[in-house]
Amino acid sequence: MLAGLEHTCGYLDDVIVGGKDEEEHWRNLVALFRRLQEFGFTVRLEKCSFGQAQIKYLGHLTDQHGVRPDPAKVEAIRQMPAPVDVSGVRAFLGAVNFYGKFVPNMRAIRYPLDQLLKAGAKFEWTAECQAAFDKFKEILTSDLLLTHYNPALEIIVAADASSIGLGATISHRFPDGSIKVVQHASRALTAAERNYSQIDREGLAIIFAVTKFHRMVFGRKFRLQTDHAPLLRIFGAKKGISVYTANRLQRWALMLLMYDFTIEYVATEKLGQVDVLSRLINQHAKPDEDYVIAAVSLEDDVRSVAFSSFNVLPLNFSDVQQSTKKDPVLSKALKCIQEGWHEAPVATADRELHKLYHHQDSLTSVQDCIIFGERLVIPKQLRKRCLEQLHQGHPGIQRTKAIARSYVYWPSIDSEITDFVKACPHCALVAKSPAHAAPVPWPKSQRPWQRVHVDYAGPLDGDYFLLVVDSHSKWPEVVQTSRITAPATIRILRSLFARLGMPETLVSDNGTQFTSAEFAEFCNTNGIQHITTAPFHPQSNGQVERFVDTFKRATKKIREGKGSMQEALDLFLLTYRSTPNTYAPNGLSPAEAMFGRRIRTNLELLRPPSNRQHEADGHPASRRSFQ
């Protein structure tokens, strides 16, 4: 739209118009308005500025003297407080080393600070140290060390995080190999972010850097530098993001897919210009929200909710939270996750901690608990109780493992589930013998409720049960009845189909209730194709016959606990419908395959509580105010 207009350019909706004198300026301005009118655009007068002697545009100040960097670009340096310990001095001198090649006599300037690093020296911040510190800040904020942004040059974005803040720089590498900074940026961590694991803080620093410099890097190839090697496998993976990567890092990795970059590891001592920004920042600095286009929220952590828990109640997140602090292995792991794994634990001395170390890229911390991917890591004290909760409803070994993989983790969980289920006396009592021959499957259904299989089970306690199974999603319906006549069967199916709709095909055996003229009329009236299986060959209706067997075994297991038949039926259906099924599409649970969502069970209590849960539990939710 602006092509061909003199001294006029635009960045999205931000248009700048110039001229060598006032007359030419107004002539160019009128030409712009005519062009806007031709394209059907309008402008809001209150958002326009005219006849300005100086403007701030895309991070630069433009006036009669030319174009120069915005002083705000070095504000992070200006606000930098003096170091208060040896580690702060070491971080500061790392930045000195980075810029030393641009400044003559840098060795003389840093001499007082070098004395603080000598072995056995007492840390004492003298007037000479303060003078050297101030001199360095003066040099760092001068034009000597800053360069204008030029998209034709190689772009380097570096990011680093400490326990208190984030630091970032965007720089250019010139043809002679020298590197100069275009802009510095830093901010303090929020209270929630200080509780992030070390790998999460380093990932947050990268997100802060690319969103802060979004205008200069989006749509352009750039080099991204970090001193945290594990992030190269996550943010730079060519084969996609690992499913076991911590949830927060997965979201950030997806966010970075919109940028064109190569990521590289740089040792901390060679990343001094960023390290000093993350460690020596104004402690009162608030997170910068100047993202303009890439306006993203860098995420508050989930809030803590206090639950009263007793052993008689299902295991929940609060139980795990308290027990993790007391667990000797997980408390060590939690500290390593938050402060960094400096060395591998000895396998013979601490086998479980050693296993967690090898999964460090997948571990993060939330409210003093450890999360493996999206699964809660259970302390040793609560594992037996957790196994009992996972095996509620007596699913088999593979189905119990499938449930666990959605909620919980500990290093030996698979073997412990196998041992626990094998030792279950109720499961052993009703274990079935191996199949005599390989089954021949029905054609696969293409959508839910396309073909359903029905059969009667019983009598159990004097009643029969009509079982209906959807061949696609494996969603089961079980209706208890005292009569199994054709009218009773039709009445049950009519009620069921009123909720879930009419299937295209219904498969049953040759029971008189299914072969009657009345049932045939019911199917014809509702456009249902009724197929009966071969006489004396129940395996032909294997879909529901298998479920009949599962139903009988499960209810018998559950009723060993002295529960009523109705309680056993309800618990069985809830467990079966919410458990991932190998034969359902993509291994989903019947509920997900049928309705496209999980149904809530008491295992959801193992997930970190959300703000909405916080309000629902009667606790006042924290609210934000905007000014």
XYZ file of C-alpha atoms in Angstrom:
627
model
C 0.000 0.000 0.000
C 2.841 2.428 0.793
C 4.999 1.447 -2.169
C 6.361 4.444 -4.097
C 5.611 7.112 -1.466
C 8.536 9.426 -0.755
C 10.154 9.325 2.715
C 7.385 7.036 3.996
C 7.651 3.571 5.500
C 5.580 1.409 7.783
C 5.934 -1.470 10.221
C 2.478 -3.119 10.365
C 0.178 -0.266 11.459
C 3.022 2.028 12.599
C 3.709 4.480 9.743
C 6.469 7.113 9.754
C 6.625 10.082 7.354
C 9.620 12.428 6.966
C 10.974 15.168 4.745
C 14.041 17.364 4.352
C 12.035 20.463 5.273
C 8.578 21.314 6.593
C 7.043 21.879 3.133
C 8.231 18.528 1.782
C 7.137 16.829 4.994
C 3.526 18.045 4.675
C 3.476 17.166 0.973
C 4.527 13.610 1.806
C 1.952 13.468 4.579
C -0.898 14.481 2.240
C 0.254 11.859 -0.276
C 0.061 9.227 2.487
C -3.501 10.204 3.424
C -4.593 10.016 -0.211
C -3.096 6.545 -0.504
C -4.850 5.403 2.669
C -8.131 6.731 1.332
C -7.655 4.898 -1.959
C -7.265 1.614 -0.099
C -10.243 2.288 2.162
C -8.227 2.718 5.368
C -8.870 5.247 8.128
C -6.707 6.556 10.977
C -7.604 7.634 14.503
C -6.516 11.218 15.076
C -5.802 10.707 18.785
C -3.223 8.047 17.897
C -1.348 10.282 15.445
C 1.514 12.705 16.116
C 2.453 15.494 13.691
C 5.434 17.830 13.323
C 7.621 16.041 15.868
C 11.235 17.135 16.319
C 12.173 13.685 17.638
C 10.464 10.291 17.458
C 11.038 6.852 18.903
C 10.628 4.253 16.156
C 11.468 0.540 16.244
C 13.864 0.924 19.168
C 15.709 3.990 17.831
C 15.549 7.729 18.386
C 15.383 9.762 15.185
C 15.900 13.546 15.068
C 17.901 16.228 13.215
C 21.138 14.635 14.418
C 20.352 11.269 12.833
C 19.448 7.844 14.232
C 20.841 6.466 17.512
C 19.926 3.618 19.864
C 17.144 4.173 22.344
C 18.619 4.738 25.856
C 16.060 2.219 27.141
C 18.132 -0.483 25.403
C 20.813 -0.188 28.070
C 18.463 0.521 30.979
C 19.128 -2.986 32.302
C 22.806 -2.034 32.591
C 22.094 1.341 34.196
C 19.914 -0.258 36.880
C 22.440 -2.966 37.709
C 23.252 -3.033 41.467
C 26.762 -3.614 42.788
C 27.699 -7.237 43.594
C 27.284 -8.317 47.207
C 29.319 -11.538 47.120
C 32.096 -13.320 45.236
C 29.719 -15.105 42.844
C 28.253 -11.722 41.837
C 31.736 -10.346 41.171
C 32.610 -13.416 39.103
C 29.454 -12.955 36.986
C 30.266 -9.275 36.526
C 33.812 -10.008 35.405
C 32.438 -12.526 32.916
C 30.775 -9.617 31.143
C 34.017 -7.620 31.417
C 35.848 -10.409 29.598
C 33.265 -10.429 26.819
C 33.591 -6.694 26.139
C 37.294 -6.405 26.931
C 38.382 -6.579 23.287
C 36.557 -3.304 22.607
C 37.999 -1.347 25.546
C 41.664 -0.399 25.938
C 43.236 -0.798 29.393
C 40.379 -3.016 30.580
C 42.823 -4.965 32.768
C 43.651 -1.808 34.724
C 39.962 -0.956 35.179
C 39.063 -4.379 36.582
C 42.096 -4.738 38.865
C 40.285 -3.870 42.167
C 37.615 -6.455 41.361
C 40.182 -9.149 40.554
C 41.551 -8.814 44.103
C 38.199 -9.959 45.526
C 38.558 -13.320 43.771
C 41.911 -14.244 45.250
C 41.974 -17.354 47.422
C 41.438 -16.492 51.087
C 40.589 -12.841 50.331
C 37.871 -11.287 52.498
C 34.993 -9.826 50.492
C 35.054 -6.066 51.074
C 33.440 -3.675 48.582
C 35.742 -0.669 48.664
C 35.533 2.759 46.998
C 38.011 1.509 44.389
C 35.699 -1.444 43.608
C 32.715 0.891 43.257
C 34.698 3.217 40.979
C 35.703 0.291 38.738
C 32.096 -0.922 38.696
C 30.736 2.515 37.756
C 33.411 2.985 35.090
C 32.488 -0.311 33.490
C 28.763 0.605 33.449
C 29.656 3.920 31.824
C 31.628 2.135 29.099
C 28.962 -0.507 28.600
C 26.238 2.095 27.989
C 28.315 4.139 25.549
C 28.078 4.036 21.762
C 31.397 2.202 21.807
C 29.731 -1.113 22.692
C 26.347 -0.737 21.012
C 25.636 -1.052 17.321
C 22.653 -0.279 15.122
C 20.391 -3.153 14.163
C 21.060 -4.345 10.614
C 19.047 -7.347 9.352
C 21.697 -7.974 6.692
C 24.191 -9.018 9.390
C 24.215 -12.278 11.337
C 21.858 -12.085 14.331
C 22.754 -13.696 17.660
C 20.309 -13.950 20.576
C 21.755 -15.105 23.909
C 19.755 -15.948 27.042
C 20.586 -16.972 30.593
C 18.791 -17.433 33.895
C 19.804 -17.319 37.533
C 17.834 -17.968 40.706
C 16.633 -14.343 40.746
C 16.375 -13.119 37.168
C 16.612 -13.500 33.406
C 19.118 -11.909 31.054
C 19.153 -11.564 27.272
C 21.066 -9.788 24.515
C 20.689 -9.451 20.780
C 23.945 -8.920 18.892
C 25.449 -8.744 15.414
C 28.475 -10.637 14.168
C 30.386 -8.475 11.697
C 32.350 -9.773 8.666
C 35.628 -9.400 10.605
C 34.288 -11.795 13.286
C 33.708 -9.149 15.964
C 30.421 -9.161 17.907
C 28.608 -6.084 19.151
C 25.420 -5.868 21.189
C 22.324 -4.198 19.730
C 20.213 -4.327 22.881
C 20.365 -5.612 26.469
C 17.334 -6.877 28.381
C 16.725 -8.362 31.801
C 13.973 -8.818 34.334
C 13.495 -10.273 37.790
C 11.695 -13.573 38.283
C 8.261 -13.564 39.840
C 7.685 -15.442 43.097
C 6.198 -18.399 41.184
C 9.036 -18.460 38.645
C 11.668 -18.660 41.414
C 10.220 -22.074 42.252
C 10.764 -23.345 38.687
C 13.348 -26.060 38.109
C 16.693 -24.915 36.696
C 15.885 -26.255 33.212
C 12.513 -24.457 33.305
C 14.175 -21.159 34.262
C 16.669 -21.535 31.410
C 13.805 -22.290 29.012
C 11.923 -19.263 30.336
C 14.992 -17.097 29.634
C 14.955 -18.203 25.980
C 11.242 -17.437 25.652
C 11.823 -14.039 27.274
C 14.652 -13.298 24.823
C 12.875 -14.234 21.574
C 9.642 -12.459 22.545
C 11.495 -9.371 23.771
C 13.397 -9.146 20.473
C 10.489 -10.418 18.369
C 10.494 -7.413 16.022
C 14.109 -8.023 15.109
C 14.133 -11.828 14.793
C 10.708 -12.919 13.555
C 10.879 -14.107 9.951
C 14.686 -13.980 9.957
C 17.300 -16.666 10.552
C 19.188 -16.166 13.819
C 21.505 -18.031 16.185
C 20.191 -18.810 19.677
C 22.750 -19.321 22.441
C 22.280 -20.954 25.855
C 24.603 -22.353 28.510
C 22.156 -25.177 29.399
C 22.966 -28.172 27.194
C 19.736 -30.204 27.808
C 17.696 -27.478 26.084
C 19.451 -28.263 22.797
C 17.754 -31.684 22.780
C 14.352 -30.133 23.444
C 14.289 -26.819 21.557
C 16.624 -27.972 18.780
C 15.282 -31.505 18.251
C 14.942 -32.467 14.574
C 12.756 -35.499 15.323
C 10.069 -33.619 17.256
C 9.487 -33.007 20.940
C 9.792 -36.045 23.216
C 6.491 -37.055 24.809
C 8.272 -37.276 28.165
C 9.462 -33.663 28.071
C 8.111 -31.599 30.971
C 4.765 -30.068 30.054
C 5.880 -26.450 30.400
C 8.912 -27.032 28.157
C 6.692 -28.725 25.556
C 4.516 -25.604 25.316
C 7.579 -23.376 24.983
C 9.101 -25.663 22.346
C 5.878 -25.374 20.340
C 6.002 -21.580 20.709
C 9.538 -21.520 19.306
C 8.438 -23.366 16.165
C 7.298 -20.011 14.767
C 10.927 -18.786 14.746
C 13.744 -19.719 12.347
C 16.857 -20.357 14.436
C 19.714 -22.699 15.165
C 20.440 -23.314 18.825
C 23.930 -23.824 20.192
C 25.570 -24.455 23.549
C 28.003 -21.852 24.880
C 29.906 -22.382 28.138
C 28.824 -20.076 30.969
C 32.190 -18.332 31.175
C 31.866 -17.399 27.483
C 28.339 -16.080 27.931
C 29.312 -13.382 30.402
C 27.396 -10.543 28.751
C 24.112 -12.362 29.565
C 25.101 -14.083 32.786
C 25.752 -10.748 34.485
C 22.313 -9.446 33.445
C 20.517 -12.404 34.990
C 22.462 -12.254 38.255
C 22.975 -8.529 38.828
C 19.613 -6.972 38.117
C 17.376 -4.616 39.986
C 15.575 -6.871 42.451
C 12.469 -4.691 42.209
C 12.291 -4.832 38.423
C 8.919 -6.026 37.238
C 8.467 -8.397 34.279
C 8.513 -6.467 31.020
C 5.236 -6.685 29.089
C 6.506 -4.862 25.977
C 6.049 -7.782 23.611
C 3.774 -5.869 21.189
C 3.066 -8.556 18.574
C 4.166 -11.656 20.458
C 2.193 -10.633 23.529
C 2.465 -13.796 25.587
C 2.014 -14.386 29.260
C 5.060 -16.151 30.675
C 2.751 -18.139 32.886
C 2.016 -18.128 36.595
C 2.440 -21.483 38.263
C -0.506 -23.369 39.619
C -1.566 -22.123 43.024
C -1.363 -24.128 46.189
C -4.570 -25.463 47.676
C -4.677 -26.967 51.151
C -6.752 -30.121 51.445
C -7.569 -32.027 54.599
C -6.682 -35.628 53.831
C -7.183 -38.854 55.717
C -6.163 -42.394 54.895
C -9.774 -43.345 54.259
C -10.011 -40.854 51.379
C -8.484 -41.325 47.894
C -4.852 -40.343 47.526
C -4.610 -36.737 46.307
C -2.070 -34.098 45.321
C -1.854 -32.633 48.828
C -0.903 -36.039 50.308
C 1.912 -36.382 47.780
C 3.033 -32.806 48.416
C 3.523 -33.425 52.144
C 5.127 -36.838 51.714
C 7.585 -35.651 49.020
C 9.180 -33.227 51.501
C 9.844 -36.133 53.909
C 10.989 -38.685 51.332
C 14.827 -38.924 51.490
C 15.213 -39.634 47.747
C 12.582 -37.282 46.309
C 13.602 -34.387 48.571
C 17.153 -34.685 47.165
C 15.803 -34.943 43.623
C 13.597 -31.879 44.166
C 16.627 -29.839 45.256
C 18.615 -31.029 42.223
C 15.748 -30.152 39.869
C 15.514 -26.611 41.238
C 19.252 -25.932 41.547
C 20.641 -28.166 38.784
C 22.128 -31.694 38.674
C 25.813 -30.920 39.178
C 26.914 -34.565 39.047
C 25.365 -37.997 38.526
C 24.395 -39.851 41.732
C 26.262 -43.091 42.354
C 24.022 -45.933 41.130
C 25.031 -48.365 43.869
C 24.459 -45.868 46.675
C 21.269 -44.231 45.441
C 19.750 -46.365 42.681
C 16.398 -44.568 42.515
C 17.974 -41.099 42.473
C 20.323 -42.326 39.741
C 17.322 -43.382 37.616
C 15.680 -39.987 38.120
C 18.946 -38.317 37.066
C 18.747 -40.052 33.669
C 15.240 -38.581 33.215
C 16.250 -35.063 34.305
C 15.075 -33.464 31.034
C 11.562 -34.757 31.741
C 11.401 -33.657 35.395
C 10.043 -30.398 36.712
C 8.729 -29.184 40.065
C 5.278 -27.861 40.900
C 4.354 -26.815 44.425
C 7.067 -28.960 46.075
C 6.121 -32.026 44.023
C 8.034 -33.639 41.163
C 6.353 -34.001 37.765
C 7.615 -36.508 35.166
C 6.199 -35.264 31.862
C 2.580 -34.864 32.965
C 2.723 -37.557 35.674
C 3.059 -37.028 39.408
C 6.060 -38.776 41.020
C 4.810 -40.695 44.060
C 6.949 -40.951 47.247
C 7.778 -44.454 48.518
C 5.536 -44.115 51.571
C 2.406 -43.677 49.414
C 3.086 -46.176 46.622
C 1.149 -49.114 48.085
C -1.837 -46.846 48.639
C -1.473 -45.547 45.085
C -1.373 -49.088 43.677
C -4.586 -49.917 45.516
C -6.224 -46.847 43.999
C -4.978 -47.674 40.488
C -6.243 -51.264 40.814
C -9.666 -50.171 42.037
C -12.195 -52.105 39.973
C -9.551 -54.847 39.447
C -8.328 -54.091 35.906
C -5.627 -56.450 34.621
C -1.881 -55.795 34.530
C -1.814 -53.968 31.184
C -4.922 -51.905 31.896
C -3.598 -50.919 35.337
C -0.334 -49.803 33.711
C -2.322 -47.831 31.131
C -4.162 -45.994 33.911
C -0.890 -45.268 35.731
C 0.727 -43.797 32.603
C -1.880 -41.039 32.619
C -1.341 -39.986 36.229
C 1.635 -41.248 38.250
C 5.261 -42.375 38.007
C 8.134 -43.751 40.045
C 11.245 -45.565 38.728
C 10.033 -49.152 39.341
C 6.311 -48.605 38.751
C 5.835 -51.168 35.955
C 7.344 -54.075 37.886
C 5.488 -53.114 41.073
C 2.153 -53.001 39.214
C 2.860 -56.463 37.759
C 3.673 -57.893 41.197
C 0.694 -56.178 42.831
C -1.879 -57.444 40.317
C -0.420 -60.970 40.290
C -0.677 -61.036 44.086
C -4.300 -59.838 44.098
C -6.313 -62.821 45.465
C -9.585 -61.664 43.871
C -7.957 -61.489 40.411
C -6.299 -64.891 40.857
C -9.591 -66.471 41.886
C -11.286 -65.715 38.558
C -8.280 -65.894 36.190
C -9.209 -67.478 32.850
C -7.399 -70.187 30.922
C -5.579 -69.439 27.637
C -7.591 -69.220 24.382
C -7.936 -72.458 22.356
C -7.648 -70.783 18.935
C -6.898 -67.388 17.458
C -10.112 -65.339 16.996
C -11.247 -63.966 13.623
C -12.134 -60.283 14.117
C -15.178 -58.409 12.806
C -14.521 -55.590 10.286
C -13.473 -52.406 12.037
C -16.163 -49.769 12.576
C -15.360 -46.298 11.267
C -17.157 -44.220 13.920
C -18.773 -44.523 17.351
C -22.099 -46.343 17.693
C -21.984 -47.654 14.112
C -22.165 -51.307 15.134
C -23.174 -52.484 18.614
C -23.095 -55.981 20.068
C -25.689 -57.111 22.650
C -26.084 -60.152 24.896
C -27.521 -61.160 28.239
C -25.416 -62.196 31.233
C -26.738 -63.983 34.302
C -28.530 -64.799 36.298
C -26.502 -63.149 39.084
C -28.288 -62.777 42.429
C -31.544 -63.592 40.636
C -31.239 -60.830 38.008
C -30.049 -60.684 34.412
C -27.918 -57.988 32.800
C -28.286 -56.749 29.239
C -24.800 -55.873 27.973
C -24.334 -53.541 25.001
C -20.837 -52.796 23.601
C -19.926 -50.308 20.853
C -17.469 -52.036 18.488
C -15.610 -48.787 17.662
C -15.039 -47.094 21.031
C -15.576 -50.193 23.255
C -18.038 -48.082 25.278
C -20.147 -50.466 27.422
C -23.701 -50.166 28.726
C -25.026 -52.595 31.347
C -28.697 -52.643 32.415
C -29.935 -54.826 35.273
C -33.330 -56.482 34.643
C -35.490 -59.229 36.081
C -37.069 -60.097 32.706
C -35.412 -61.004 29.399
C -38.453 -61.155 27.129
C -38.589 -59.391 23.752
C -40.760 -56.484 25.084
C -38.410 -56.015 28.060
C -35.365 -56.070 25.775
C -36.958 -53.560 23.376
C -37.871 -51.276 26.287
C -34.243 -51.264 27.548
C -32.766 -50.668 24.087
C -35.290 -47.916 23.274
C -34.255 -46.056 26.431
C -30.575 -46.590 25.650
C -30.919 -45.474 22.021
C -32.805 -42.356 23.152
C -29.581 -41.260 24.878
C -26.973 -42.420 22.368
C -28.882 -42.628 19.096
C -29.775 -45.496 16.769
C -26.887 -47.735 15.645
C -26.559 -48.802 12.012
C -26.003 -52.459 12.887
C -26.961 -54.549 15.909
C -25.344 -57.959 16.484
C -26.852 -60.556 18.840
C -27.090 -64.311 19.377
C -30.144 -66.385 18.504
C -31.978 -65.923 21.789
C -35.759 -65.910 21.379
C -36.004 -62.295 22.479
C -33.740 -61.312 19.533
C -35.305 -63.586 16.899
C -38.930 -62.668 17.649
C -41.117 -60.839 15.105
C -41.591 -58.019 17.597
C -37.802 -57.414 17.808
C -37.501 -57.605 14.017
C -40.191 -54.935 13.670
C -38.398 -52.725 16.222
C -35.156 -52.920 14.191
C -36.876 -52.334 10.834
C -38.862 -49.353 12.154
C -35.666 -47.667 13.404
C -33.518 -48.475 10.369
C -31.253 -50.895 12.257
C -29.672 -53.837 10.454
C -29.956 -56.831 12.791
C -27.357 -59.605 12.423
C -27.510 -62.845 14.400
C -24.485 -65.054 14.964
C -24.090 -68.736 14.124
C -26.103 -71.054 16.410
C -24.145 -72.812 19.192
C -21.117 -70.686 18.383
C -21.003 -67.744 20.855
C -17.462 -66.810 19.695
C -19.115 -65.297 16.603
C -20.328 -62.493 18.857
C -16.914 -62.260 20.501
C -17.077 -58.488 20.992
C -19.782 -58.759 23.625
C -18.952 -62.312 24.749
C -15.513 -61.089 25.782
C -17.134 -58.234 27.643
C -19.578 -60.640 29.349
C -16.573 -62.555 30.654
C -14.844 -59.338 31.754
C -18.037 -58.145 33.425
C -18.589 -61.353 35.385
C -14.976 -61.571 36.553
C -14.749 -57.896 37.518
C -18.000 -57.825 39.482
C -16.993 -61.012 41.283
C -13.626 -59.473 42.220
C -15.251 -56.288 43.456
C -17.968 -58.104 45.405
C -15.296 -60.013 47.298
C -15.008 -56.739 49.179
C -18.611 -57.297 50.414
C -20.127 -54.511 48.283
C -23.622 -54.687 46.764
C -24.200 -55.746 43.170
C -25.207 -52.212 42.162
C -22.079 -50.712 43.752
C -19.933 -53.313 41.988
C -21.630 -52.550 38.658
C -21.173 -48.764 38.994
C -17.516 -49.093 39.998
C -16.835 -51.535 37.172
C -18.395 -49.271 34.521
C -16.561 -46.164 35.749
C -13.226 -47.995 35.736
C -13.767 -49.701 32.385
C -14.967 -46.547 30.607
C -12.085 -44.392 31.884
C -9.260 -46.895 31.281
C -7.236 -46.715 28.020
C -8.211 -49.674 25.820
C -5.721 -51.316 23.458
C -8.468 -52.097 20.955
C -10.020 -48.611 20.939
C -8.833 -46.045 18.331
C -5.304 -44.834 19.218
C -5.499 -46.756 22.490
C -7.873 -44.185 24.026
C -10.280 -44.909 26.841
C -13.850 -45.814 25.740
C -15.049 -42.427 27.060
C -12.505 -40.482 24.972
C -13.202 -42.536 21.849
C -16.969 -42.193 22.330
C -17.333 -38.561 23.457
C -13.960 -36.959 22.724
C -13.185 -36.262 26.392
C -12.057 -38.016 29.543
C -14.563 -38.680 32.279
C -13.469 -37.515 35.726
C -12.461 -40.100 38.354
C -10.898 -39.791 41.798
C -7.470 -40.193 40.140
C -7.858 -36.553 39.029
C -7.108 -35.670 42.670
C -3.485 -36.548 41.896
C -3.226 -33.624 39.478
C -2.076 -30.169 40.721
C -5.204 -28.204 41.708
C -6.206 -25.390 39.370
C -7.526 -21.951 40.283
C -11.028 -23.053 39.313
C -10.801 -25.959 41.730
C -9.507 -23.529 44.318
C -12.671 -21.439 44.015
C -14.909 -24.491 43.892
C -13.462 -25.737 47.178
C -14.607 -22.559 48.892
C -11.245 -20.852 49.017
C -11.051 -17.260 47.797
C -9.156 -17.162 44.509
C -6.502 -14.510 44.095
C -7.524 -11.791 41.668
C -5.450 -9.512 39.514
C -5.989 -5.815 39.293
C -4.963 -3.666 36.358
C -4.180 0.033 36.488
